[in-house]
Structure formats: structure tokens, C-alpha cells
Tab-separated table of C-alpha atoms in Angstrom:
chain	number	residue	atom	x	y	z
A	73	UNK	CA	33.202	-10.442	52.398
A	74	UNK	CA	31.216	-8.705	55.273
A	75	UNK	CA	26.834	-7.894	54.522
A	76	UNK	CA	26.310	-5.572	56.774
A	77	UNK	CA	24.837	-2.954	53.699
A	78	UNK	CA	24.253	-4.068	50.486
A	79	UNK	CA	22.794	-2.006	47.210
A	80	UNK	CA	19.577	-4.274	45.516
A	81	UNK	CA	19.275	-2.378	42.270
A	82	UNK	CA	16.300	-3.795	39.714
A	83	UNK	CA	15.637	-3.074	36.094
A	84	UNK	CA	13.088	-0.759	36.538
A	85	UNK	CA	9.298	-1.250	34.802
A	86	UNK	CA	10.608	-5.509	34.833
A	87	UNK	CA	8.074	-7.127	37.488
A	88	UNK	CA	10.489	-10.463	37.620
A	89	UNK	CA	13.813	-8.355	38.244
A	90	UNK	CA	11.428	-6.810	41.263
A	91	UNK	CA	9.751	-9.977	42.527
A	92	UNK	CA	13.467	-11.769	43.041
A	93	UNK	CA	15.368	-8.158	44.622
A	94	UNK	CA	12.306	-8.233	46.468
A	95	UNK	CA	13.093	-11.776	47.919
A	96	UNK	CA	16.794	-11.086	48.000
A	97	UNK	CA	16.052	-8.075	50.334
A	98	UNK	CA	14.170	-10.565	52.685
A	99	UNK	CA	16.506	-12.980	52.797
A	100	UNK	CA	19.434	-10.495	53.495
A	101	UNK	CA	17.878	-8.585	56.075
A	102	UNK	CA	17.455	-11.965	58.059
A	103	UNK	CA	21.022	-12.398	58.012
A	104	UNK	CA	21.118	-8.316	60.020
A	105	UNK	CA	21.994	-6.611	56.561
A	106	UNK	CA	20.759	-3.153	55.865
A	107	UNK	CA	19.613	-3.502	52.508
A	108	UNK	CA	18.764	-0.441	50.215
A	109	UNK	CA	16.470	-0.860	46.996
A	110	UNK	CA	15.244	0.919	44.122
A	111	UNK	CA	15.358	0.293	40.178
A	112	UNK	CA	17.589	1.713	37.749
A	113	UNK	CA	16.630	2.295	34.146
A	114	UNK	CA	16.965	5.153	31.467
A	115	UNK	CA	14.401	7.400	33.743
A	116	UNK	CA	16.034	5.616	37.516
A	117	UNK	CA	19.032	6.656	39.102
A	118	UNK	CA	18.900	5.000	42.491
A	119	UNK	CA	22.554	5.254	43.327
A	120	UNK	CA	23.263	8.886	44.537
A	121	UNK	CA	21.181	8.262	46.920
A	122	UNK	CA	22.026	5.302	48.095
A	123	UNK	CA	25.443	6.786	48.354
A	124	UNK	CA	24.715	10.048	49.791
A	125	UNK	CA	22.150	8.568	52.438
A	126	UNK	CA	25.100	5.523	53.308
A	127	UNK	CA	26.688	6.179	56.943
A	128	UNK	CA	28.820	3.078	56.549
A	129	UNK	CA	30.363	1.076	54.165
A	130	UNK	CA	28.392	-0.327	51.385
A	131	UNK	CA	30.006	-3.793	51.044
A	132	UNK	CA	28.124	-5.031	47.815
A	133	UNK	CA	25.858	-4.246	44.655
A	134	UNK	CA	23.149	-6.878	43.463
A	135	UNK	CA	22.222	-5.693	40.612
A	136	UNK	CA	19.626	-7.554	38.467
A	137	UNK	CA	18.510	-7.120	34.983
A	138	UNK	CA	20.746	-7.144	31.911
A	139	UNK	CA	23.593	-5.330	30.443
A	140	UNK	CA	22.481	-2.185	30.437
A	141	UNK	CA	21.611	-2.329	34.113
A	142	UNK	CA	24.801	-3.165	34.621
A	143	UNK	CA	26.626	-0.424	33.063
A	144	UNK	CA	24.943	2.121	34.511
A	145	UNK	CA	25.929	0.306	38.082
A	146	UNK	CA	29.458	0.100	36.932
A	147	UNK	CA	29.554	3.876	35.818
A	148	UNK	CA	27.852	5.065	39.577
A	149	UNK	CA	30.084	2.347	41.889
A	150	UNK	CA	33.708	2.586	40.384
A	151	UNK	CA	34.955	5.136	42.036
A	152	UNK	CA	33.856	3.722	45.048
A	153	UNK	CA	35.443	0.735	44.447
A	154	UNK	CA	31.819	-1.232	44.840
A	155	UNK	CA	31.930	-4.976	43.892
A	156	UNK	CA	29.048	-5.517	41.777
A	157	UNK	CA	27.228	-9.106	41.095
A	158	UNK	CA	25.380	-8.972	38.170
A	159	UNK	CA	22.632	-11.014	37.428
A	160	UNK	CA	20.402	-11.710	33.922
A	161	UNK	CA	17.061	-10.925	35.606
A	162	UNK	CA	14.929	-9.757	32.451
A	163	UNK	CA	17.974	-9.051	30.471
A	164	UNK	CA	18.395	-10.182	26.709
A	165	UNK	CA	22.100	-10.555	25.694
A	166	UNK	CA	23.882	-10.721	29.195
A	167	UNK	CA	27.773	-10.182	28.589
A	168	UNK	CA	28.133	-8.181	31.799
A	169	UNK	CA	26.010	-10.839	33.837
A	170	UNK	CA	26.082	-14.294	35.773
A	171	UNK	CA	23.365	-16.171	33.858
A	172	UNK	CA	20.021	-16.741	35.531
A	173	UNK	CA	20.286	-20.210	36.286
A	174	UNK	CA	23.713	-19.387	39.229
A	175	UNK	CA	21.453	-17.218	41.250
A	176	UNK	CA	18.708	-20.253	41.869
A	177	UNK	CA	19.678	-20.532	44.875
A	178	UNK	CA	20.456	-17.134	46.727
A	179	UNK	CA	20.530	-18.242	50.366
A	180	UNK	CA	23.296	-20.491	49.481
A	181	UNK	CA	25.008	-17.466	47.027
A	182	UNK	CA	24.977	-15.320	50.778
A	183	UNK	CA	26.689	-17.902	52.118
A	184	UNK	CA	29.646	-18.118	49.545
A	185	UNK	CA	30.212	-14.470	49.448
A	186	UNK	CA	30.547	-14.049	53.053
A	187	UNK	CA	32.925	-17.275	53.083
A	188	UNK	CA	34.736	-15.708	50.688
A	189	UNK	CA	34.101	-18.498	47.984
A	190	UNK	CA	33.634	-16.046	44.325
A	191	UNK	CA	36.037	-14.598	42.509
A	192	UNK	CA	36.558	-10.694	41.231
A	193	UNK	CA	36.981	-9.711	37.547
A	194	UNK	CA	38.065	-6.186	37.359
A	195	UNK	CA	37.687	-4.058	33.897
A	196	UNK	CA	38.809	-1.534	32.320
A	197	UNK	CA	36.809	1.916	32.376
A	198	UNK	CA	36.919	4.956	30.500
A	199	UNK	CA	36.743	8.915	31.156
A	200	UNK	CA	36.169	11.759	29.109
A	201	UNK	CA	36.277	15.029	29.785
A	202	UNK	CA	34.788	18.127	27.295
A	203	UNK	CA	37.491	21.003	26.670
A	204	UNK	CA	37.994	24.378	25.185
A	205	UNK	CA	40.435	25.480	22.842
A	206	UNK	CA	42.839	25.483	25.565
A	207	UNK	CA	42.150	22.364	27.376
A	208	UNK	CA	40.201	23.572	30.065
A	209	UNK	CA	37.679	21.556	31.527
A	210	UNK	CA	33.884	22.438	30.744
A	211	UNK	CA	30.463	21.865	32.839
A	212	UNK	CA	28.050	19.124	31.011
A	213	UNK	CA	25.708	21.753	28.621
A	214	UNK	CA	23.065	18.474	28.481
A	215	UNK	CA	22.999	15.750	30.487
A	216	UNK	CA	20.727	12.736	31.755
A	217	UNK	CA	22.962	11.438	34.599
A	218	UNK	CA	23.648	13.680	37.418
A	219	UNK	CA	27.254	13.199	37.082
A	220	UNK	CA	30.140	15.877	36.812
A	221	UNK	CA	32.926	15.346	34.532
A	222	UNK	CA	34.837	12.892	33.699
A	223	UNK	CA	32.097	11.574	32.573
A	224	UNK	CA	32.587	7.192	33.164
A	225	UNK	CA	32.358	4.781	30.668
A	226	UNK	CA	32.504	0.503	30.908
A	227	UNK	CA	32.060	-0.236	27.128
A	228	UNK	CA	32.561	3.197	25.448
A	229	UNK	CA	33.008	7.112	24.953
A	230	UNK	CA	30.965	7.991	21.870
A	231	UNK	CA	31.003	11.488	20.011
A	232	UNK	CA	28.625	11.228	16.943
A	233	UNK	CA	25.242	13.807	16.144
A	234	UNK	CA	22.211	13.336	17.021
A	235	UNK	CA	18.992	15.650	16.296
A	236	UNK	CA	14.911	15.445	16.203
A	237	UNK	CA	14.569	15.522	12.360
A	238	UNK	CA	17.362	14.003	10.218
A	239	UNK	CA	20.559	12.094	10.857
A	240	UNK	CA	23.539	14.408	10.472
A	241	UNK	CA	27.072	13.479	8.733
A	242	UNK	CA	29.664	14.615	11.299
A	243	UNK	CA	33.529	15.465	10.213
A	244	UNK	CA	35.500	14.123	13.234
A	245	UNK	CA	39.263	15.253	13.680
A	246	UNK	CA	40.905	12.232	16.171
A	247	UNK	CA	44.324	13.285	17.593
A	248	UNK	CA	46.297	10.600	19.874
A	249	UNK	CA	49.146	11.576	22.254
A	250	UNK	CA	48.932	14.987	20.749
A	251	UNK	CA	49.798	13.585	17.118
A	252	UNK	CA	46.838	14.093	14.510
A	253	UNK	CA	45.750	10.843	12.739
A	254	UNK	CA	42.967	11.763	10.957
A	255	UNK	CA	39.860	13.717	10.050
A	256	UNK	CA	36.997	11.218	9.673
A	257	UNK	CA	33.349	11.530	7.682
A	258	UNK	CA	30.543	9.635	8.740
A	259	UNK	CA	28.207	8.643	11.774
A	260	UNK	CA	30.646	9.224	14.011
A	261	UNK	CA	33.366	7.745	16.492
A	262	UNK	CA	33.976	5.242	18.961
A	263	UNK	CA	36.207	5.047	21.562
A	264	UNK	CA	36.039	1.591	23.419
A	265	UNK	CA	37.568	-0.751	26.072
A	266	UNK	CA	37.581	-4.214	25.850
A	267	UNK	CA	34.256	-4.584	27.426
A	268	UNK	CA	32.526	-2.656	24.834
A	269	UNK	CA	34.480	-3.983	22.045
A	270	UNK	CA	32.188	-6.951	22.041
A	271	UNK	CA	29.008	-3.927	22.031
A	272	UNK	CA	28.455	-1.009	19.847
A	273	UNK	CA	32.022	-1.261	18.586
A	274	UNK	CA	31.368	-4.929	17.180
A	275	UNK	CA	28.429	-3.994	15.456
A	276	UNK	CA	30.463	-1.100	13.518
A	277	UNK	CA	32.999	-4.090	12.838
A	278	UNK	CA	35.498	-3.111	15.061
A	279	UNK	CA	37.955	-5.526	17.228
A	280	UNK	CA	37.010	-8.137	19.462
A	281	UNK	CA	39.621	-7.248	22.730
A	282	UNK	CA	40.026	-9.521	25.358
A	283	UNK	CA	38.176	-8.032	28.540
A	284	UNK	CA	42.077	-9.006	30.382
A	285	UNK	CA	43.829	-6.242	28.337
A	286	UNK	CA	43.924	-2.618	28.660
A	287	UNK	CA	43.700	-1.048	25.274
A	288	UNK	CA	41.730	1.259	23.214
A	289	UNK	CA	39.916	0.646	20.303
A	290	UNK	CA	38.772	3.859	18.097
A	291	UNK	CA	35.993	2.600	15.401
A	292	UNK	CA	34.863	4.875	12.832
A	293	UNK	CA	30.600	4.558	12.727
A	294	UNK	CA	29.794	4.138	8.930
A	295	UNK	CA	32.561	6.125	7.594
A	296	UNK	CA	32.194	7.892	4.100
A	297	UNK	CA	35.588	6.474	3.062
A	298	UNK	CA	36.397	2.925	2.462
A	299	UNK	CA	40.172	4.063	4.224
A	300	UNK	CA	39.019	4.498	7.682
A	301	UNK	CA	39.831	1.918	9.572
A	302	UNK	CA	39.476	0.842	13.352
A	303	UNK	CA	42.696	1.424	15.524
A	304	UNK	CA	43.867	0.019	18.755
A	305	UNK	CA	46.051	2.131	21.129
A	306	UNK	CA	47.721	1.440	24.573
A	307	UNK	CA	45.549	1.913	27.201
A	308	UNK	CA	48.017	4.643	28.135
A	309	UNK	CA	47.020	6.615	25.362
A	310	UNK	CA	44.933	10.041	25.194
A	311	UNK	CA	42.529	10.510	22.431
A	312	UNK	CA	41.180	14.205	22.139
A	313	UNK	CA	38.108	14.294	19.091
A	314	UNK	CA	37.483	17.519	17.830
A	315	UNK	CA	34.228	18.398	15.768
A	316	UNK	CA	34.459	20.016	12.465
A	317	UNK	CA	31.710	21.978	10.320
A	318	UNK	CA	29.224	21.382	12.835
A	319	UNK	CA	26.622	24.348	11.764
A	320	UNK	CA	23.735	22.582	13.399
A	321	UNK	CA	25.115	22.251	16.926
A	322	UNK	CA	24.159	18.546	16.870
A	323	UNK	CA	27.185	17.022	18.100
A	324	UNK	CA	27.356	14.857	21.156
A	325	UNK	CA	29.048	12.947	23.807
A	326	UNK	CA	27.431	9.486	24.632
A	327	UNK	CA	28.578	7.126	27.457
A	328	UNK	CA	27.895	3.629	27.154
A	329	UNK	CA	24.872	4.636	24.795
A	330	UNK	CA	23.697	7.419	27.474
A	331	UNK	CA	23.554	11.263	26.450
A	332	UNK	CA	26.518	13.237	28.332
A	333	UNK	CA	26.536	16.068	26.896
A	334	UNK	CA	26.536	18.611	24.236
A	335	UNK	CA	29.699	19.709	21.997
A	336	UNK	CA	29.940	23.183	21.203
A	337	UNK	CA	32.263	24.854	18.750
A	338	UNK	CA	35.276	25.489	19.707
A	339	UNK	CA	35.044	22.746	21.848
A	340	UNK	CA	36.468	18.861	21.877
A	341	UNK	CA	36.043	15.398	23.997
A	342	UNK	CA	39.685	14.667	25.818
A	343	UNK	CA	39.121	10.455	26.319
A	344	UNK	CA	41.745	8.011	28.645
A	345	UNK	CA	41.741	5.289	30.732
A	346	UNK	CA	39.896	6.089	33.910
A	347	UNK	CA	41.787	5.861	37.569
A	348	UNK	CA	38.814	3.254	38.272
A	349	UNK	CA	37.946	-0.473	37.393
A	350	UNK	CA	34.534	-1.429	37.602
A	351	UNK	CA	34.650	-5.060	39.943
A	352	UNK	CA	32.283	-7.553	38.601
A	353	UNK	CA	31.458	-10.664	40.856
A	354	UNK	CA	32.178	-14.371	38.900
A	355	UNK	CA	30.266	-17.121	40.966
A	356	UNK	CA	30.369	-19.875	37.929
A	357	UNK	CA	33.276	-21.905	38.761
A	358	UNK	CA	34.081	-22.572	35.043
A	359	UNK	CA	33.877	-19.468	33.758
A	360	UNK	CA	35.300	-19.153	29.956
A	361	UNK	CA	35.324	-16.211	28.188
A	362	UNK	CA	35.599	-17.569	25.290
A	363	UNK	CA	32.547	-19.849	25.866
A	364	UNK	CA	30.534	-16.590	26.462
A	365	UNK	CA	31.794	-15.200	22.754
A	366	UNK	CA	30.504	-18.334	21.559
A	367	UNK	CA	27.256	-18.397	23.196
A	368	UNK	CA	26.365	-14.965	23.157
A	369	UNK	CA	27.328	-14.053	19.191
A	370	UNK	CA	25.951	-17.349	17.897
A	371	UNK	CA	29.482	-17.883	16.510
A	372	UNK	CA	28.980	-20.671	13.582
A	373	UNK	CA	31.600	-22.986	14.559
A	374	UNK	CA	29.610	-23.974	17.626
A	375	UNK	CA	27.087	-25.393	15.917
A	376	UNK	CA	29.414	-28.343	14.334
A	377	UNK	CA	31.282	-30.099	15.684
A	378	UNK	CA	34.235	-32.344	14.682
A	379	UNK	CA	36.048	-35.140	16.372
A	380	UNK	CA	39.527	-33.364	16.887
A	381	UNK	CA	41.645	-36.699	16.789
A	382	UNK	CA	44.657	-34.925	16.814
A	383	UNK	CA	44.550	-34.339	20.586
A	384	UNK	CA	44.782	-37.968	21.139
């Protein structure tokens, strides 16, 4: 991997996440990289920017924070085919990131990339478009990012309400591959990859995908019926949600927990697998996915531990 221009994105309003993109700026622009820096939280969007301002290749993302940080880097780079190393600098949970303790030593982490001495773990991304009756494609009403449609997702598409005063019920109708499945009562829908099905989708007990597959999962949120049950479709699959009864305007399109846009009667959320994969850097040599599920989730069965005599 060349450094001649690298992206240093921090989690904004996180002193530590600045102190160390701080350092990594120094030490990169010793070895004659043009470095470009900002944070990146819920209020900081660095990367248009960066990418508008770029007159050359941008050969690599640092980003450093946690998950969230992450995403947000994933849903900005993707199309631009970006590698992105993600680091738990002032993150909590950390699925998306190399832990702390691999990025001790960053002059030596400079050294690998450019020796070519990392590997690349590319996942699955989602993108969702907002329709008329008659599938046309519709101009965000609301949004946060500055992003046209398809709207990008890493972990997941969600349509559920949301308003100032109360929590609304929302009737969802799901069609897949043009078939209708069913009409659904509750807080809403999910629509995840396998990244996210370890997120928001686990917490509304949905599957837990492998992040090497490319499926969809579709998890009702806190349905009113004991029926509704999570579904996963081939990744080749096209799920349209359509909102019904929605008299106070309140229903909307989140990606990877950010505000799209608004819904609109009349209107519905077309959802596939995007033509992108988000490109996350591995520098741990004994990376196990399965380790992280344990780590992460607290799983119980890590916690004891047997003499399995049987493999002797």
C-alpha cells in the first residue's frame, strides 16, 4: 500500500481519539504523506470535504473512535472503494474496530501497511432508496447527512416512527421480490446485513449472521403479535416497506441509527444490497470472529471452562 494521502478521522468532543490522530498525523507526514484531519460525530462530517478538496488518490482512512465512528466512515468511503483501519480510540463496544492495544505502536503499523503485511475484510453494505407509488425515486424530505439517495448502510436500513411527544405504533407492509409477506404492528422494521445483525437487530432478537455471508435479515422491532418473526433472505433479494395508517406523518428512514429521511404517504423505502463493500483493515494476526462474539456479548460459556478430553 502507497501513503502518499491518508484521511485521520477522530471521534469528535473525545480529547484521547484527538491526542493519538494528532500524533499519527506527525508521524505520517514525516514519512512525505499529506495527511487530512478533522472529527466525525453526530454534528461532524469531515469526509465531503476531504473528498471534494482531494487532487489525488486518497490511499487510506484512520479512523479512531468506536463503532459508530466507524460506520459513518464506512457509509462516506464505500463508494470510493477507501480501505478503512479502524481503531477503539474512546469507543465502548468495538465490533467494527482493531482493539486499542494493536495500534501501540503506530510507526511500526506504517511500516506494515506500506509492506503490504495486513489483511482486508470486505462487508456487506446496504442501499435504500424512498419511492412513489410508481417506483420513482424521491429527494431526502429530512436529512442529517449530506448524502443523495441511495442512502448507505453497514449494519442496517431502519423504517420505524419517531416524534417529539409520544412513541407511535407503526403498521408496516414488507414485500420481497415483489411478493407480499406481511403487514407488521409494532416499533417498526429492520433490515440488516451481517454486520448489523450482531447491532440493533440482536437486541430485537434477531439472527446472529456471519459477517462472510451476504444475506438479509428483516427483524420486526417489538411487534404487537407473538407471529412475527425475523426472516433471512438472499442477499439478492429486494425488500420494498410500505407505511400504513400513518396520520401523524411520523414515519422514518434511519441508516445505521442516523435520520435519512422522512416517509410520506403514498410513499415506501425500496432496500438491496448495495454495489459497494465497505474494506475494513485486520492487523491482528489471529483474528477470530468468533472470539470477538465471545468477548464482546459476554457469551456465558466463556466464563467456564471444561477440559475437552475428547480432542485427545
Amino acid at each position: 500500500m502507497e501513503l502518499k494521502q491518508v484521511i485521520i478521522a477522530h471521534k469528535a468532543a473525545d480529547p484521547l481519539s484527538k491526542r493519538r490522530a494528532e500524533e499519527c498525523a506527525r508521524q505520517l507526514e514525516s514519512l512525505g504523506c499529506k495527511v487530512l484531519m478533522g472529527p466525525s460525530g453526530p454534528k461532524d462530517n469531515p469526509y465531503p470535504v476531504f473528498l471534494a478538496s482531494s487532487t489525488q488518490k486518497i490511499d487510506l482512512a484512520v479512523v479512531l473512535g468506536g463503532d459508530g465512528t466507524a460506520l459513518a466512515a464506512a457509509r462516506q468511503l464505500s463508494h470510493d472503494h477507501i480501505p478503512i483501519l479502524a481503531v477503539n480510540v474512546g469507543g465502548h463496544l468495538g465490533f467494527l474496530t482493531e482493539p486499542t492495544e494493536t495500534f501501540q505502536d503506530t510507526e511500526t503499523i506504517w511500516q506494515r501497511l506500506i509492506s503490504d503485511r495486513y489483511a482486508v475484510q470486505q462487508r456487506m453494505m446496504l442501499q435504500a432508496r424512498v419511492l412513489d407509488g410508481l417506483d420513482r425515486s424521491l429527494k431526502p424530505v429530512s436529512a442529517t447527512e449530506t448524502q443523495d439517495p441511495p442512502f448507505l448502510a453497514l449494519n442496517e436500513m431502519c423504517v420505524k416512527p419517531a416524534t417529539g411527544d409520544r412513541i407511535p405504533t407503526s403498521t408496516l407492509e414488507m414485500e420481497v421480490d415483489g411478493e407480499i409477506v406481511d403487514q407488521y404492528q409494532g416499533d417498526g422494521l429492520i433490515v440488516a446485513t451481517p454486520s448489523g445483525s450482531t447491532c440493533y437487530t440482536a437486541s430485537a432478537n434477531g439472527p446472529i449472521m456471519h459477517p462472510g455471508m451476504e444475506a438479509i435479515a428483516v427483524t420486526p422491532i417489538c411487534p404487537l403479535s407473538l407471529s412475527s418473526r425475523p426472516i433471512v433472505l438472499p442477499a439478492g433479494s429486494v425488500v420494498k416497506i410500505w407505511p400504513l395508517g400513518d396520520r401523524d406523518l411520523s414515519t422514518k428512514l434511519w441508516t445505521d441509527g442516523v435520520l435519512g429521511t422522512s416517509i410520506w404517504p403514498g410513499q415506501h423505502v425500496e432496500v438491496r444490497i448495495a454495489q459497494c463493500q465497505a474494506q475494513f483493515i485486520i492487523l491482528q494476526e489471529n483474528y477470530s470472529y468468533y472470539r470477538t462474539l465471545r468477548e464482546k456479548l459476554h457469551w456465558a460459556g466463556a466464563r467456564i471452562y471444561y477440559n475437552n478430553n475428547h480432542r485427545n
